[in-house]
Amino acid sequence: MTDQSDEDLLAAYASGNQAAAQALTLRHAGRVFAHAMRLLGDRAEAEDVAQDAMLKLWRIAPDWRSGEAQVSTWLYRVTANMCIDRIRKRRTTNFDDLPEMADDSASVIETMEQKERHEALQDALDQLPDRQKQAVVLRHIDGLSNPEIGQIMDITPRAVESLTARGKRALTALLSRKREELGYDHAGE
Amino acid sequence: MTTPENDDFLEAFFDDAKKSAPVVPDGLMARMIADAQAETDRRAQIAVASAPKSVWSQIMGAVGGWPALAGLSAATLTGVWIGLNPPAAVSDTMAQVMGQDGAVVSDYLFDPVTGFELAMLEG
C-alpha cells in the first residue's frame, strides 16, 4: 500500500478497500492537522477541521477525477478554506492551547523558550490578513513551492510571491519588537 | 522592506515552527478511519436502495412478498386437489348439472321457459 499513489489509494478506497483509507490517513492526517493548527491556533478546532477535511475526501472518492488535482493539494485547499471560514467567524484566537512539541528530549527551559517563540509566531501570523497568512504558512512552514501554493489558493505563482513577500514584511515588523526577549537577537550572525 | 538580516531572523522562527510540528492527537486518526468505514457503509446502503429491481422482485412486490405468495400457493394447490379428487357432494351436484346420471334435474337448476318462448307468448 505504501508505494501506491494517492490517486490509486483513493480509487481503491472508493471500491471498498478500507486498508487504502488507512494508508491515506497515515499519509495525510499529520500535515492536514498541522496546517489547520497553524492557521487556527486552536487544537480542538484544528481536530474538527482535519477530520472534516478527510471526511470530504472520503465522500468525493467515487467521483474523483484522475489527473485534475493532487490529493495533497486538494486537502490543503479544503483545510485552508474551512480554517478561513472559522477564522472569519471568530477573530479571537485562544493561545493557551498550544501544540505539543514533537521533540520530547528538549529541556523544560528550551521547551518554554520554544513555546514562547511559537506563541509569538502564531500571534504574529494571526494578525496577518487571511490570504497572506495562508501563503506564508504554506511557503515557509509547510515548505511548498509557489506553483503548488498557487494551485491551492487558485492564484498565479507571481501572486503567491507577492503575498508571501508582504506577509514576511508584516511578520518582521510584528516580531522585531520581541526579538531580544525571545532569544533571536543573534539569529543569522 | 525585507533585508537578508530580516530574512534570517524570520527563517529562525520558521525553522522553530517546522521543528515543533503539531503532533496528531490520539484518536484523531482512528476517527478519520472510522469515518471512512461509515462512508463506505452509507454508500453501500444507498446502492442497495437505488438498485434496479429484477422481474421476480417486482412480481414479489406486487403479490405482497413471501407470506402472500405462500397463501396463494396453498390456495392453488387446494384448488388442484379438489379438481382431481372432488368430495362426493361436489361431484353429485356437478353430475346433476351436467345431466350425466339421468336423474331429474332440480327445478332450481334450470329455467323451464326460454327467452324465445316468452317472446312468442307475448306475441
Coordinates of N, CA and C in Angstrom, one line a residue, chain B residues 31-108:
Chain B
R31 N -10.6 8.2 14.4 CA -11.9 8.8 14.0 C -12.0 8.9 12.5
M32 N -10.8 9.3 11.9 CA -10.8 9.5 10.4 C -11.1 8.2 9.7
I33 N -10.4 7.1 10.2 CA -10.6 5.8 9.6 C -12.0 5.3 9.8
A34 N -12.5 5.6 11.0 CA -13.9 5.1 11.3 C -14.9 5.9 10.3
D35 N -14.6 7.2 10.1 CA -15.4 7.9 9.1 C -15.4 7.3 7.7
A36 N -14.2 6.8 7.3 CA -14.0 6.2 6.0 C -14.9 5.0 5.9
Q37 N -14.9 4.1 7.0 CA -15.7 2.9 7.0 C -17.2 3.3 7.0
A38 N -17.6 4.3 7.8 CA -19.0 4.7 7.8 C -19.5 5.2 6.5
E39 N -18.6 5.9 5.8 CA -18.9 6.4 4.5 C -19.1 5.3 3.5
T40 N -18.2 4.3 3.6 CA -18.4 3.1 2.7 C -19.7 2.4 2.9
D41 N -20.1 2.3 4.2 CA -21.3 1.6 4.6 C -22.5 2.4 4.0
R42 N -22.4 3.8 4.2 CA -23.5 4.6 3.7 C -23.7 4.5 2.2
R43 N -22.6 4.4 1.5 CA -22.7 4.3 0.0 C -23.3 3.0 -0.4
A44 N -22.9 1.9 0.4 CA -23.5 0.6 0.1 C -25.0 0.6 0.3
Q45 N -25.4 1.2 1.4 CA -26.9 1.2 1.6 C -27.6 2.0 0.5
I46 N -27.1 3.1 0.1 CA -27.7 3.9 -1.0 C -27.7 3.0 -2.3
A47 N -26.6 2.3 -2.5 CA -26.6 1.5 -3.8 C -27.7 0.4 -3.8
V48 N -27.8 -0.2 -2.6 CA -28.9 -1.3 -2.5 C -30.2 -0.7 -2.7
A49 N -30.5 0.5 -2.0 CA -31.8 1.1 -2.1 C -32.2 1.5 -3.5
S50 N -31.2 2.0 -4.3 CA -31.5 2.5 -5.6 C -31.2 1.6 -6.7
A51 N -30.8 0.3 -6.4 CA -30.5 -0.7 -7.5 C -31.8 -1.0 -8.2
P52 N -31.7 -1.2 -9.6 CA -32.9 -1.6 -10.3 C -33.4 -3.0 -9.9
K53 N -34.8 -3.1 -9.8 CA -35.3 -4.4 -9.3 C -35.5 -5.4 -10.4
S54 N -35.3 -6.7 -10.2 CA -35.5 -7.7 -11.2 C -37.0 -8.0 -11.3
V55 N -37.3 -8.7 -12.4 CA -38.7 -9.0 -12.7 C -39.3 -9.8 -11.6
W56 N -38.5 -10.8 -11.1 CA -39.0 -11.6 -10.0 C -39.3 -10.8 -8.7
S57 N -38.4 -9.8 -8.4 CA -38.6 -9.0 -7.2 C -39.8 -8.1 -7.4
Q58 N -40.1 -7.6 -8.7 CA -41.2 -6.8 -8.9 C -42.5 -7.6 -8.7
I59 N -42.5 -8.9 -9.2 CA -43.7 -9.8 -9.0 C -43.9 -10.0 -7.5
M60 N -42.8 -10.3 -6.8 CA -42.9 -10.5 -5.4 C -43.5 -9.2 -4.7
G61 N -43.1 -8.1 -5.1 CA -43.6 -6.8 -4.6 C -45.1 -6.7 -4.8
A62 N -45.5 -7.0 -6.1 CA -46.9 -6.8 -6.4 C -47.8 -7.8 -5.7
V63 N -47.3 -9.0 -5.5 CA -48.1 -10.1 -4.8 C -48.2 -9.7 -3.3
G64 N -47.2 -9.2 -2.7 CA -47.2 -8.9 -1.3 C -46.1 -9.6 -0.5
G65 N -45.1 -10.1 -1.2 CA -44.0 -10.7 -0.5 C -44.2 -12.2 -0.3
W66 N -43.3 -12.8 0.5 CA -43.3 -14.2 0.7 C -44.5 -14.7 1.4
P67 N -45.0 -14.1 2.5 CA -46.2 -14.6 3.2 C -47.4 -14.7 2.2
A68 N -47.6 -13.6 1.4 CA -48.7 -13.6 0.5 C -48.5 -14.7 -0.6
L69 N -47.3 -14.9 -1.0 CA -47.0 -16.0 -2.0 C -47.3 -17.3 -1.5
A70 N -47.0 -17.6 -0.2 CA -47.3 -18.9 0.5 C -48.8 -19.1 0.5
G71 N -49.6 -18.1 0.8 CA -51.0 -18.2 0.9 C -51.6 -18.5 -0.5
L72 N -51.0 -17.8 -1.5 CA -51.5 -18.0 -2.9 C -51.2 -19.4 -3.4
S73 N -50.0 -19.9 -3.0 CA -49.6 -21.3 -3.4 C -50.5 -22.3 -2.7
A74 N -50.8 -22.1 -1.4 CA -51.7 -23.1 -0.7 C -53.1 -23.1 -1.4
A75 N -53.6 -21.9 -1.7 CA -55.0 -21.9 -2.3 C -55.0 -22.6 -3.7
T76 N -53.9 -22.4 -4.5 CA -53.8 -23.0 -5.8 C -53.7 -24.5 -5.7
L77 N -52.9 -25.0 -4.7 CA -52.8 -26.5 -4.5 C -54.1 -27.1 -4.1
T78 N -54.8 -26.3 -3.2 CA -56.1 -26.8 -2.7 C -57.1 -27.0 -3.9
G79 N -57.1 -26.0 -4.8 CA -58.0 -26.0 -5.9 C -57.7 -27.2 -6.8
V80 N -56.4 -27.4 -7.1 CA -56.0 -28.5 -7.9 C -56.4 -29.8 -7.3
W81 N -56.2 -29.9 -6.0 CA -56.5 -31.2 -5.3 C -58.0 -31.5 -5.4
I82 N -58.9 -30.4 -5.2 CA -60.3 -30.6 -5.3 C -60.7 -31.0 -6.7
G83 N -60.0 -30.4 -7.7 CA -60.3 -30.8 -9.0 C -60.0 -32.2 -9.4
L84 N -58.9 -32.7 -8.8 CA -58.5 -34.1 -9.1 C -59.3 -35.1 -8.3
N85 N -59.6 -34.7 -7.1 CA -60.2 -35.7 -6.2 C -61.4 -35.0 -5.4
P86 N -62.5 -34.7 -6.2 CA -63.5 -33.9 -5.5 C -64.3 -34.7 -4.5
P87 N -64.8 -34.0 -3.4 CA -65.6 -34.6 -2.4 C -66.9 -35.1 -3.1
A88 N -67.7 -36.0 -2.4 CA -68.9 -36.6 -3.0 C -69.9 -35.6 -3.3
A89 N -70.2 -34.6 -2.4 CA -71.2 -33.6 -2.6 C -71.0 -32.8 -3.8
V90 N -69.7 -32.5 -4.0 CA -69.4 -31.7 -5.2 C -69.6 -32.5 -6.5
S91 N -69.1 -33.7 -6.5 CA -69.2 -34.5 -7.7 C -70.7 -34.8 -8.0
D92 N -71.6 -35.1 -7.0 CA -73.0 -35.3 -7.3 C -73.7 -34.1 -7.9
T93 N -73.5 -33.0 -7.3 CA -74.1 -31.7 -7.8 C -73.7 -31.5 -9.2
M94 N -72.4 -31.6 -9.5 CA -71.9 -31.4 -10.9 C -72.5 -32.3 -11.9
A95 N -72.6 -33.6 -11.4 CA -73.2 -34.6 -12.3 C -74.7 -34.3 -12.7
Q96 N -75.4 -33.8 -11.6 CA -76.8 -33.4 -11.9 C -76.9 -32.2 -12.9
V97 N -76.0 -31.2 -12.6 CA -76.0 -30.1 -13.5 C -75.7 -30.5 -15.0
M98 N -74.7 -31.4 -15.1 CA -74.3 -31.8 -16.5 C -75.3 -32.8 -17.0
G99 N -76.2 -33.4 -16.2 CA -77.2 -34.4 -16.7 C -76.6 -35.7 -17.0
Q100 N -75.6 -36.1 -16.3 CA -74.8 -37.3 -16.6 C -75.4 -38.5 -16.0
D101 N -76.2 -38.4 -14.9 CA -76.7 -39.7 -14.2 C -78.2 -40.0 -14.6
G102 N -78.8 -39.2 -15.5 CA -80.2 -39.5 -15.9 C -81.2 -39.1 -14.9
A103 N -80.9 -38.6 -13.8 CA -81.8 -38.3 -12.7 C -82.5 -37.0 -13.1
V104 N -83.7 -36.7 -12.5 CA -84.4 -35.5 -12.7 C -83.6 -34.3 -12.2
V105 N -83.4 -33.4 -13.0 CA -82.6 -32.3 -12.6 C -83.4 -31.3 -11.8
S106 N -82.9 -30.8 -10.8 CA -83.7 -30.0 -9.9 C -84.3 -28.8 -10.6
D107 N -85.5 -28.4 -10.3 CA -86.2 -27.3 -10.9 C -85.3 -26.0 -10.7
Y108 N -84.6 -26.0 -9.6 CA -83.8 -24.8 -9.3 C -82.6 -24.7 -10.2

